[in-house]
Amino acid sequence: MHRGRGFRGFLNYIRRNPAFGGGLVLLLALFLFSTVAGLFVPKEGAYPLAAMPKQPPSAEFPFGTDSVGRDLLPTAIYGTRMTLSIGMIAGAIGLGVGTVLGFMTGYFGGVFDTVVKFFVDVLMTIPSFLLLITIASSVPNPEDMSVVRMALILSIVSWVQPTRAIRAQVLSMRERAFVMMAKLSGMSGMEIIIKELMPNLMPYLAISLAGAVNGGVLGSLGLQTLGIGNLREPSLGMTIYWLRYYNAFLQGYWWWIVEPVVVIAMIFIAFLLLSIGLDEFANPRTRRTV
Amino acid sequence: MRIPLSYVIKRVGFLVAVLFTAATINFLIPKLAPRDPVQEMIQQKIASGGLTSEGAQEFGDSLRELYGLDKPLWQQYLTYIWNTMRFNLGYSIINYPQRVSFIIGQTVFWTLGFVATSTVLAFAIGTVVGALVGWSKTSKWFSWLMPPLAMFSAVPAFILALVLIYVLAFKAQWFPLRGGFSATIDKNWADPKFLLDVAHHALLPGLSMLLVGVGGWSLGMRAMMVTVEGADYMTFAEAKGLKGPRLFFRYALRNTLLPQVTALAMRLGLIVSGATLVETMFSYPGIGNRLGGAIRALDYPVIYGIVFFLVVGIAVATLIVDLMYPLLDPRISYSGG
C-alpha cells in the first residue's frame, strides 16, 4: 500500500487521503499560530486595558479590540494555545486511561471487565457535559483555574469513549488467528497485548485520541462559555463569555464575534477531517465510492 | 415484534442504576469540596441585601435542618436519595423560597418545544439528504452538499448561533436578538398573536440546532448508504428488476435506519448539552439558560437539580428509543441485552 518510503511515501499517501492531509495542515497551522506567532506578540495585549477599546480591525490591531481593551490578536493566539493545551492534556489522559482499561477488560475479561463495562455504560448515558458542570462548578476557587486543573477536570470524563472503543476493538481481535498463534508460541497475556494487539490497533488509538482531544476542547469551551473557570485568562471560551456579557451583537462589534468563531470552527473542522482521514486509514475497505 | 419482559426489566434496572449514580454524584461532590455551602449561601444572601445578620443564623439553621447536615453521613445520604427520587430537589438560594422543581417546571417546556422540534426535523431531513448524497444513482450535484454539511456537523451549535444572531437578527433584523417572546406583548397562551411571537423567537435557536443536526445525521447516513449499496441483497433486488424509488426507500433506506436510531439514542445527551449553550446565547427562557444563570450566581441546589432532571429526561428518552427498536427492525435479538 505504500508507494515509496519516508516523506515521499507520506506525501503519496496524503494525495490519496486528502481529508487526513487537510486536517493535519489545519491543525499544524493552528499550532504554529498559537506558538510561533506568540513569539512576536506579547501576552500582555490579551488582558483588559491593554489597548484602546472597541476598535475595528486596523493596521495597529489586525483583529480589532474588545469593549474592555483586550487586543483580539494576542487574545486569539493565547486563547488557541490555552484551549488546545486543555484539550490535548485531557485527551492524552483520556487515551492513556482508556488504553489501559480497554486492553485489560477486552483481553482478560472477568469481574474487572464487568465492573468497568457497567461504569462505562452508566457514564455513556449521563451526558458528560452535565457531569462536568456539576464537578467544575463545585471545585474551590474556580476563578483561579489553571490550564492543567481544567484539563484534569475534563479527564474525569475523557476516558469513557476511548475505553469503550478500544475494548470493542480488542474483543473483536482477541480471537483472530495471529493472537492464537502468539498464545500457542507461549507468549504471556501482557506480551500479546503489547507486541501483537497494540501495533494492530494503532489507527484506532489515533482515532480515539483525536476524539478525546476534540471532546476536551468542546467541554472546556462549553464550561467557559457558561462562566465556569478562569474568567481573566484569555481562553477561547472566555472570549465568548465576555462577548455575550458585553452584548457584542447589540453593539455590532462583528470583529469580536469573528475572532473566536473562526478559530473554533477551524479547530473542529481540523478534527473532523483528521478523524475522517484516520477512519479511512483504519478501514480502507469502506473507502467511499462516490 | 414483541419485546421480551426480561429485556424490559434489564433496561429499567439499568435506568435505575443510572439515576442512582447521578444522585450519588450530586450528593458526593459538595461533600468532597472543601467548602461550607451553608456559610456561602448565607454570605451571598447577606451580600445581596436579602438578609439581616439576625436572620442569617435562623436561615442557616433552617438550611442545615433541611439538608439534615446535623445527622450522620449515611443517614444524610439515604435522605438525599429518598428526596431526589421523589423529585424533592430543594430550594433555590438566590430565589429563596422558590423550589427547584418549580423552576424546572417553569422553564422546561420552552426548551422541549424548540429542541424536540429541531431534533425531529434534523433527524428526518438529515437522514433523507444523507441517503440521497450516498446513493450513487442520484445526481452528482448532491455531492456538492457534502462539504457544507460536514462543516455544520463539526461546529458546535452555540458557535453557529453566534453567527446566526449577528447575520440574521442584528444585520438583517429578520429575527429577534434574544428572549422567548416580546416584552411588549401580553403573555396569553390562548392568543394566536402571542403564539406567533413565541414561534418567531424560537426559530433562530431552533435553526442553530437544526443546521448542526442535519449535518451530523447526513454525514452518518451517507457513510452507511455507501456500505448498504454494496450489499448482496441490493445487487439481488436490482437483478430482479426493481426500480429506483422502491430500491431506495424499501431496500436501502429501511436497512440504514436502525443505526441512525441507535445514534439518536447515543446523541441525546449531546443534543441537550448543545441546547443548554444555545439557550444561553439567545437568553432563551428555557432550562439551559436557567442552568447558566444558576452557574453564574453559584445557586448550587438549582445547578444540581437541573442537571439531575436533565439526566433523568435523557435516560428515559434513551430507554424509549431502545424499546422502539423492534418496531423498526424485526431482526433485533434481545437475548444478549
XYZ file of C-alpha atoms in Angstrom:
627
model
C 0.000 0.000 0.000
C 2.984 2.343 0.302
C 4.426 3.808 -2.844
C 7.869 4.991 -1.937
C 9.212 5.450 1.560
C 9.810 8.220 4.040
C 8.494 11.642 3.298
C 7.771 10.909 -0.388
C 5.679 7.920 0.616
C 3.841 10.035 3.160
C 3.080 12.687 0.538
C 1.841 9.997 -1.821
C -0.447 8.710 0.898
C -1.796 12.188 1.635
C -2.652 12.527 -2.042
C -4.921 9.504 -1.739
C -6.339 10.592 1.621
C -6.878 14.355 1.267
C -9.092 14.602 4.375
C -6.206 13.413 6.554
C -3.842 15.856 4.857
C -6.293 18.732 5.201
C -6.829 18.018 8.881
C -3.086 17.835 9.535
C -2.430 21.096 7.679
C -5.214 22.938 9.543
C -4.058 21.639 12.916
C -0.444 22.478 12.106
C -1.481 25.989 11.074
C -3.338 26.469 14.381
C -0.372 25.080 16.292
C 2.067 27.444 14.563
C -0.333 30.358 15.041
C -0.528 29.680 18.762
C 3.216 29.117 19.255
C 5.324 30.958 16.679
C 3.011 33.968 16.431
C 3.226 34.165 20.224
C 6.944 34.891 19.925
C 6.183 38.196 18.197
C 3.023 39.265 20.001
C 3.349 39.833 23.764
C 0.757 38.236 26.024
C 0.010 41.487 27.897
C -2.220 42.553 24.993
C -4.673 39.787 25.794
C -5.739 41.415 29.080
C -8.115 44.330 29.719
C -6.844 47.921 29.323
C -4.026 46.834 27.017
C -5.359 48.765 24.057
C -7.948 51.305 23.026
C -11.336 49.607 23.450
C -13.936 48.943 20.739
C -11.587 49.375 17.777
C -12.449 47.636 14.488
C -9.600 45.804 12.734
C -6.844 48.186 11.624
C -3.136 48.133 10.891
C -2.400 48.579 14.592
C -4.940 45.986 15.775
C -5.382 43.456 12.935
C -8.190 41.612 14.780
C -9.665 44.691 16.480
C -10.146 45.195 20.223
C -12.988 44.374 22.626
C -15.084 46.560 24.974
C -12.571 46.482 27.824
C -9.449 46.971 25.723
C -8.161 43.486 25.021
C -6.271 43.356 21.734
C -8.002 40.471 19.961
C -4.906 39.260 18.071
C -2.997 38.162 21.189
C -6.335 37.043 22.663
C -6.752 34.690 19.684
C -3.137 33.485 19.842
C -3.094 32.742 23.570
C -6.706 31.554 23.551
C -5.910 28.970 20.887
C -2.864 27.893 22.869
C -4.813 27.553 26.136
C -7.800 25.795 24.613
C -5.702 23.362 22.563
C -3.488 22.655 25.599
C -6.513 21.867 27.741
C -7.863 19.575 25.019
C -4.540 17.817 24.462
C -3.834 17.191 28.153
C -7.379 15.929 28.772
C -7.250 13.858 25.581
C -3.872 12.319 26.414
C -5.027 11.345 29.919
C -8.277 10.003 28.465
C -6.444 7.913 25.878
C -3.919 6.670 28.451
C -6.577 5.521 30.919
C -8.761 4.252 28.071
C -5.919 2.210 26.576
C -5.050 0.525 29.867
C -8.697 -0.170 30.772
C -9.711 -1.097 27.225
C -6.925 -3.652 26.757
C -7.256 -5.074 30.271
C -11.020 -5.507 30.112
C -11.178 -6.567 26.471
C -8.390 -9.110 26.679
C -8.716 -10.563 30.157
C -12.470 -10.179 30.765
C -13.693 -11.340 34.171
C -15.145 -9.380 37.074
C -12.978 -6.342 36.384
C -14.413 -6.211 32.856
C -17.979 -6.435 34.162
C -17.416 -3.617 36.638
C -15.669 -1.317 34.151
C -18.256 -2.030 31.439
C -21.056 -1.167 33.873
C -19.464 2.190 34.743
C -18.773 2.937 31.088
C -22.412 2.198 30.198
C -23.692 4.392 33.028
C -21.351 7.249 32.088
C -22.373 6.929 28.444
C -25.976 7.598 29.485
C -25.183 10.517 31.795
C -24.168 13.321 29.421
C -20.531 14.118 30.127
C -21.119 17.852 29.811
C -23.706 17.835 32.615
C -21.346 15.809 34.796
C -18.617 18.350 34.052
C -20.910 21.224 35.026
C -21.620 19.585 38.389
C -17.958 18.932 39.116
C -16.389 22.083 37.659
C -18.879 24.431 39.320
C -18.179 22.853 42.717
C -14.381 22.976 42.855
C -12.915 25.610 45.163
C -11.630 28.861 43.624
C -12.835 28.301 40.064
C -11.652 31.807 39.247
C -8.024 30.677 39.650
C -8.475 27.578 37.467
C -5.220 26.791 35.654
C -4.975 25.060 32.283
C -3.837 21.852 33.988
C -6.635 21.889 36.569
C -9.240 22.444 33.860
C -7.732 19.570 31.867
C -7.777 17.303 34.924
C -11.457 18.040 35.469
C -12.184 17.230 31.822
C -10.233 13.990 32.059
C -12.807 12.751 34.594
C -14.993 12.043 31.567
C -12.496 11.872 28.688
C -11.526 8.220 29.353
C -15.020 6.815 28.790
C -15.222 6.876 24.987
C -11.644 5.591 24.424
C -12.224 2.747 26.900
C -15.398 1.716 25.098
C -13.930 1.935 21.602
C -10.642 0.175 22.437
C -12.391 -2.576 24.398
C -14.677 -3.300 21.425
C -11.690 -3.499 19.052
C -9.733 -5.772 21.406
C -12.763 -8.052 21.784
C -13.020 -8.455 18.011
C -9.286 -9.043 17.645
C -8.783 -11.397 20.563
C -9.986 -14.486 18.695
C -8.042 -13.810 15.500
C -5.553 -16.388 14.207
C -2.403 -14.365 14.879
C -3.336 -13.952 18.531
C -3.949 -17.710 18.778
C -0.538 -18.301 17.212
C 1.097 -16.000 19.740
C -0.662 -17.813 22.565
C 0.460 -21.214 21.259
C 4.012 -19.988 20.986
C 3.950 -19.304 24.705
C 3.613 -15.502 24.885
C 2.056 -14.159 28.061
C -1.086 -12.018 28.065
C 0.814 -8.764 28.579
C 3.290 -9.659 25.824
C 0.456 -10.352 23.388
C -1.214 -7.051 24.270
C 1.958 -5.022 23.776
C 3.586 -6.870 20.866
C 0.604 -8.156 18.890
C -2.534 -6.164 19.661
C -1.155 -2.650 20.188
C 0.565 -2.295 16.785
C -2.543 -3.598 15.020
C -4.774 -1.150 16.846
C -2.589 1.936 16.301
C -5.007 3.601 13.849
C -7.875 3.046 16.311
C -5.807 4.503 19.141
C -5.152 7.549 16.940
C -8.890 7.903 16.226
C -9.613 7.638 19.953
C -7.006 10.289 20.715
C -8.456 12.683 18.124
C -11.939 12.099 19.553
C -10.768 12.607 23.144
C -8.902 15.837 22.353
C -11.924 17.068 20.397
C -14.151 16.237 23.362
C -11.792 18.025 25.748
C -11.789 21.183 23.633
C -15.585 21.090 23.295
C -16.066 20.504 27.032
C -13.730 23.314 28.051
C -15.386 25.721 25.597
C -18.830 24.824 26.929
C -17.839 25.257 30.575
C -16.073 28.563 29.953
C -18.961 29.876 27.869
C -21.215 29.244 30.873
C -18.729 31.159 33.025
C -17.076 28.223 34.837
C -13.322 28.546 35.114
C -10.786 31.302 34.987
C -12.550 34.384 33.647
C -9.396 36.503 33.475
C -7.283 34.315 31.220
C -7.942 34.818 27.500
C -9.098 31.287 26.553
C -11.444 30.933 23.573
C -14.429 30.021 25.763
C -13.874 33.096 27.911
C -13.824 35.306 24.822
C -17.318 34.022 24.055
C -18.408 34.505 27.675
C -17.318 38.146 27.625
C -18.690 38.992 24.186
C -22.055 37.718 25.375
C -21.669 39.533 28.694
C -20.971 42.850 26.946
C -23.638 42.238 24.268
C -21.247 42.416 21.323
C -24.179 41.725 18.970
C -26.265 44.654 20.085
C -23.315 46.966 19.547
C -22.416 45.486 16.167
C -18.835 44.563 17.119
C -18.620 41.952 14.366
C -14.837 41.523 14.693
C -15.226 40.434 18.307
C -17.544 37.629 17.145
C -15.452 36.683 14.115
C -12.292 36.030 16.156
C -13.457 33.118 18.369
C -15.910 31.755 15.774
C -13.258 31.392 13.056
C -10.641 29.875 15.360
C -13.104 27.467 16.997
C -14.588 26.446 13.639
C -11.051 25.773 12.337
C -10.250 23.594 15.346
C -13.347 21.432 14.982
C -13.101 21.166 11.180
C -9.467 20.094 11.590
C -10.525 17.330 13.979
C -13.377 16.262 11.691
C -11.044 15.968 8.684
C -8.465 14.186 10.799
C -10.977 11.630 12.054
C -12.395 11.053 8.549
C -8.844 10.547 7.293
C -7.876 8.228 10.154
C -11.092 6.279 9.657
C -10.156 5.746 6.036
C -6.687 4.654 7.131
C -8.129 2.168 9.638
C -10.851 0.756 7.345
C -9.641 1.164 3.755
C -12.285 -1.339 2.657
C -15.156 1.047 3.322
C -13.411 3.624 1.186
C -16.063 5.772 -0.355
C -17.040 5.054 -3.924
C -18.685 8.345 -4.849
C -42.162 -7.964 17.275
C -42.858 -8.448 20.980
C -40.246 -7.200 23.403
C -39.316 -9.867 25.949
C -40.142 -8.894 29.521
C -36.653 -9.844 30.718
C -35.174 -7.245 28.367
C -37.524 -4.541 29.637
C -36.674 -5.393 33.243
C -32.971 -5.298 32.463
C -33.243 -1.934 30.742
C -35.370 -0.425 33.511
C -32.906 -1.786 36.077
C -30.106 -0.040 34.186
C -32.139 3.186 34.187
C -32.452 2.991 37.970
C -28.685 2.399 38.236
C -28.040 5.490 36.116
C -30.326 7.669 38.235
C -28.808 6.286 41.427
C -25.305 7.096 40.166
C -26.324 10.600 39.124
C -27.929 11.280 42.517
C -24.879 9.847 44.319
C -22.541 12.101 42.342
C -24.710 15.090 43.227
C -24.520 14.079 46.883
C -20.783 13.349 46.977
C -19.354 16.293 45.006
C -20.320 19.004 47.502
C -19.100 16.763 50.372
C -15.709 16.363 48.695
C -15.300 20.053 48.029
C -13.573 21.758 50.988
C -16.193 24.451 51.484
C -19.238 25.076 53.631
C -22.165 25.578 51.284
C -24.468 26.825 54.064
C -21.982 29.508 55.089
C -21.574 30.546 51.454
C -25.324 30.678 50.966
C -25.688 32.950 53.972
C -22.881 35.222 52.864
C -24.374 35.521 49.408
C -27.743 36.274 50.881
C -26.274 38.969 53.107
C -24.212 40.407 50.265
C -27.272 40.656 48.054
C -29.027 42.533 50.843
C -31.760 39.973 51.232
C -30.894 39.023 54.808
C -30.066 40.735 58.087
C -27.419 39.208 60.349
C -30.065 38.038 62.879
C -31.958 36.357 60.085
C -28.760 34.694 58.919
C -28.478 32.384 61.942
C -32.074 31.303 61.537
C -31.671 30.853 57.786
C -28.529 28.758 58.317
C -30.208 26.562 60.916
C -33.202 26.005 58.680
C -30.898 25.101 55.793
C -28.859 22.705 57.954
C -32.057 21.077 59.125
C -33.458 20.992 55.593
C -30.371 19.184 54.309
C -30.070 17.168 57.537
C -26.459 18.300 57.956
C -26.601 17.603 61.706
C -27.130 13.862 61.090
C -24.522 11.134 60.331
C -23.327 10.882 56.727
C -25.062 7.601 55.789
C -28.364 8.973 57.058
C -27.851 12.166 55.064
C -27.166 10.057 52.004
C -30.318 7.949 52.376
C -32.430 11.048 52.966
C -30.905 12.696 49.941
C -31.570 9.708 47.671
C -35.130 9.388 49.007
C -35.811 13.095 48.409
C -34.191 13.120 44.995
C -36.150 10.095 43.783
C -39.364 11.928 44.687
C -38.086 14.995 42.818
C -37.814 16.931 46.039
C -34.776 18.840 44.801
C -34.693 21.501 47.486
C -34.841 25.282 47.259
C -33.100 27.910 45.205
C -30.730 30.096 47.201
C -30.973 33.171 45.027
C -34.719 32.982 44.591
C -35.473 31.536 48.024
C -38.109 30.174 48.758
C -38.686 29.001 45.173
C -38.476 25.243 44.837
C -36.036 23.849 42.273
C -38.811 21.646 40.908
C -40.923 24.782 40.396
C -38.091 26.452 38.462
C -37.742 23.346 36.295
C -41.487 23.281 35.631
C -41.410 26.939 34.621
C -38.627 26.551 32.082
C -38.664 23.000 30.733
C -41.449 23.439 28.164
C -39.642 26.301 26.456
C -36.658 24.030 25.932
C -38.702 20.985 24.990
C -40.519 22.973 22.312
C -37.614 24.076 20.190
C -35.239 21.215 20.983
C -37.741 18.443 20.192
C -38.928 20.156 17.009
C -35.424 20.831 15.712
C -34.211 17.326 16.642
C -37.081 15.567 14.846
C -36.725 17.800 11.786
C -32.927 17.452 11.742
C -33.187 13.678 12.020
C -35.727 13.435 9.164
C -34.044 15.933 6.824
C -30.509 14.759 7.603
C -31.398 11.098 7.050
C -33.028 11.730 3.661
C -30.358 14.189 2.476
C -27.552 11.880 3.611
C -29.201 8.944 1.862
C -29.561 10.943 -1.361
C -25.928 12.054 -1.205
C -24.722 8.493 -0.599
C -26.999 6.907 -3.218
C -24.973 6.533 -6.410
C -27.974 6.889 -8.726
C -28.815 10.453 -7.719
C -27.443 13.479 -9.495
C -23.789 14.235 -8.893
C -24.870 17.697 -7.737
C -25.807 16.195 -4.400
C -22.157 15.536 -3.605
C -21.620 19.316 -3.570
C -23.783 19.386 -0.456
C -21.292 17.311 1.489
C -18.613 19.891 2.394
C -21.079 22.418 3.909
C -22.973 19.642 5.688
C -19.738 18.239 7.102
C -18.753 21.718 8.255
C -22.058 22.232 10.071
C -21.743 18.844 11.741
C -18.320 19.714 13.139
C -19.043 23.164 14.572
C -20.846 23.321 17.944
C -24.396 24.703 17.724
C -23.691 27.634 20.057
C -20.868 28.837 17.806
C -23.199 28.685 14.816
C -25.777 30.532 16.927
C -23.342 33.443 17.339
C -23.081 33.799 13.558
C -26.841 33.444 13.033
C -27.608 36.053 15.701
C -25.244 38.529 14.131
C -26.230 37.968 10.491
C -29.970 37.199 10.677
C -31.018 39.009 13.847
C -28.700 42.020 14.107
C -27.870 42.792 10.465
C -30.937 41.568 8.553
C -33.280 42.090 11.541
C -35.459 39.166 10.454
C -35.467 37.668 13.913
C -35.437 38.983 17.481
C -31.991 39.087 19.115
C -32.916 37.346 22.344
C -35.599 36.030 24.667
C -38.617 33.784 24.231
C -41.271 36.418 23.497
C -41.557 40.176 23.014
C -41.613 42.290 26.161
C -44.461 44.381 24.767
C -46.910 41.533 24.223
C -49.460 40.084 26.663
C -48.401 36.649 27.866
C -51.568 34.814 26.918
C -51.175 31.288 25.537
C -54.673 31.336 24.018
C -53.856 34.355 21.856
C -52.630 33.354 18.359
C -50.641 36.594 18.160
C -48.659 35.573 21.234
C -48.098 32.070 19.828
C -46.759 33.544 16.577
C -44.449 35.779 18.593
C -43.170 32.756 20.540
C -42.592 30.811 17.306
C -40.743 33.807 15.838
C -38.415 33.860 18.851
C -37.898 30.086 18.766
C -36.949 29.949 15.079
C -33.349 31.109 15.350
C -32.338 28.913 18.339
C -34.097 26.051 16.542
C -32.246 26.819 13.311
C -28.860 26.658 15.084
C -29.716 23.194 16.406
C -31.255 22.153 13.065
C -28.274 23.017 10.847
C -25.807 21.236 13.116
C -28.167 18.254 13.408
C -28.785 17.937 9.660
C -25.015 17.978 9.118
C -24.440 15.223 11.671
C -27.266 12.934 10.570
C -26.492 13.262 6.862
C -22.801 12.540 7.430
C -23.565 9.283 9.255
C -26.269 8.328 6.783
C -24.082 8.864 3.731
C -21.416 6.519 5.061
C -23.979 3.804 5.791
C -25.671 4.210 2.428
C -22.375 3.577 0.654
C -21.931 0.358 2.661
C -25.503 -0.826 2.063
C -25.288 -0.216 -1.684
C -22.589 -2.847 -1.916
C -24.648 -5.471 -0.032
C -25.710 -8.674 -1.779
C -29.435 -8.106 -1.272
C -29.144 -4.795 -3.133
C -27.494 -6.455 -6.117
C -30.184 -9.140 -5.995
C -33.016 -6.607 -5.815
C -31.572 -4.778 -8.788
C -31.203 -8.035 -10.716
C -34.869 -8.764 -10.027
C -35.597 -5.569 -11.955
C -36.764 -3.377 -9.055
C -36.788 0.295 -9.918
C -35.247 3.375 -8.262
C -37.696 4.630 -5.624
C -38.618 1.162 -4.336
C -34.969 0.178 -4.218
C -34.095 3.445 -2.441
C -36.847 3.550 0.179
C -37.705 -0.086 0.858
C -34.292 -1.683 0.463
C -31.606 0.886 1.146
C -33.218 3.446 3.481
C -35.057 0.879 5.589
C -31.865 -1.022 6.329
C -29.849 2.033 7.257
C -32.479 3.434 9.593
C -31.641 1.285 12.606
C -28.049 2.514 13.011
C -29.426 6.048 12.714
C -31.885 5.435 15.547
C -29.123 3.881 17.663
C -27.099 7.015 17.023
C -30.104 9.112 18.096
C -30.187 7.334 21.457
C -26.441 7.916 21.859
C -26.596 11.549 20.827
C -29.494 12.759 23.018
C -27.076 13.857 25.708
C -25.014 15.871 23.245
C -28.158 17.478 21.852
C -29.323 18.572 25.310
C -25.834 19.833 26.233
C -25.738 21.769 22.973
C -29.188 23.235 23.605
C -28.038 24.461 27.035
C -25.367 26.593 25.400
C -27.588 27.715 22.504
C -30.196 28.947 25.005
C -27.507 30.848 26.861
C -26.514 32.606 23.634
C -30.116 33.689 22.996
C -31.045 34.305 26.677
C -33.925 31.963 25.856
C -36.234 31.375 28.856
C -35.569 27.607 28.815
C -33.998 25.263 31.325
C -30.497 25.529 29.819
C -30.322 29.286 30.186
C -31.693 28.921 33.731
C -28.852 26.482 34.419
C -26.391 29.010 33.019
C -27.874 31.687 35.289
C -27.618 29.398 38.317
C -23.949 28.702 37.496
C -23.137 32.407 37.291
C -24.941 33.010 40.605
C -23.495 29.848 42.254
C -27.029 28.696 43.059
C -25.972 25.089 43.762
C -29.346 23.470 44.516
C -30.606 24.770 41.165
C -27.456 23.564 39.328
C -27.636 20.066 40.836
C -31.423 19.896 40.472
C -31.487 20.870 36.803
C -28.567 18.555 35.986
C -30.342 15.681 37.721
C -33.596 16.450 35.940
C -31.854 16.509 32.542
C -30.070 13.231 33.287
C -33.439 11.636 34.128
C -35.004 13.039 30.961
C -32.198 11.778 28.744
C -32.090 8.356 30.420
C -35.862 7.912 29.987
C -35.745 9.085 26.354
C -32.885 6.657 25.671
C -34.932 3.843 27.221
C -37.907 4.680 24.988
C -35.715 4.694 21.867
C -34.206 1.349 22.910
C -37.652 -0.184 23.365
C -38.708 1.096 19.928
C -36.094 -0.957 18.058
C -38.264 -3.997 17.290
C -40.836 -1.803 15.604
C -38.136 -0.641 13.210
C -36.177 -3.818 12.756
C -37.663 -7.255 13.414
C -34.185 -8.811 13.115
C -33.134 -7.489 16.520
C -32.461 -10.162 19.079
C -32.784 -9.323 22.745
C -31.064 -12.366 24.155
C -27.755 -10.574 24.704
C -29.247 -7.359 26.041
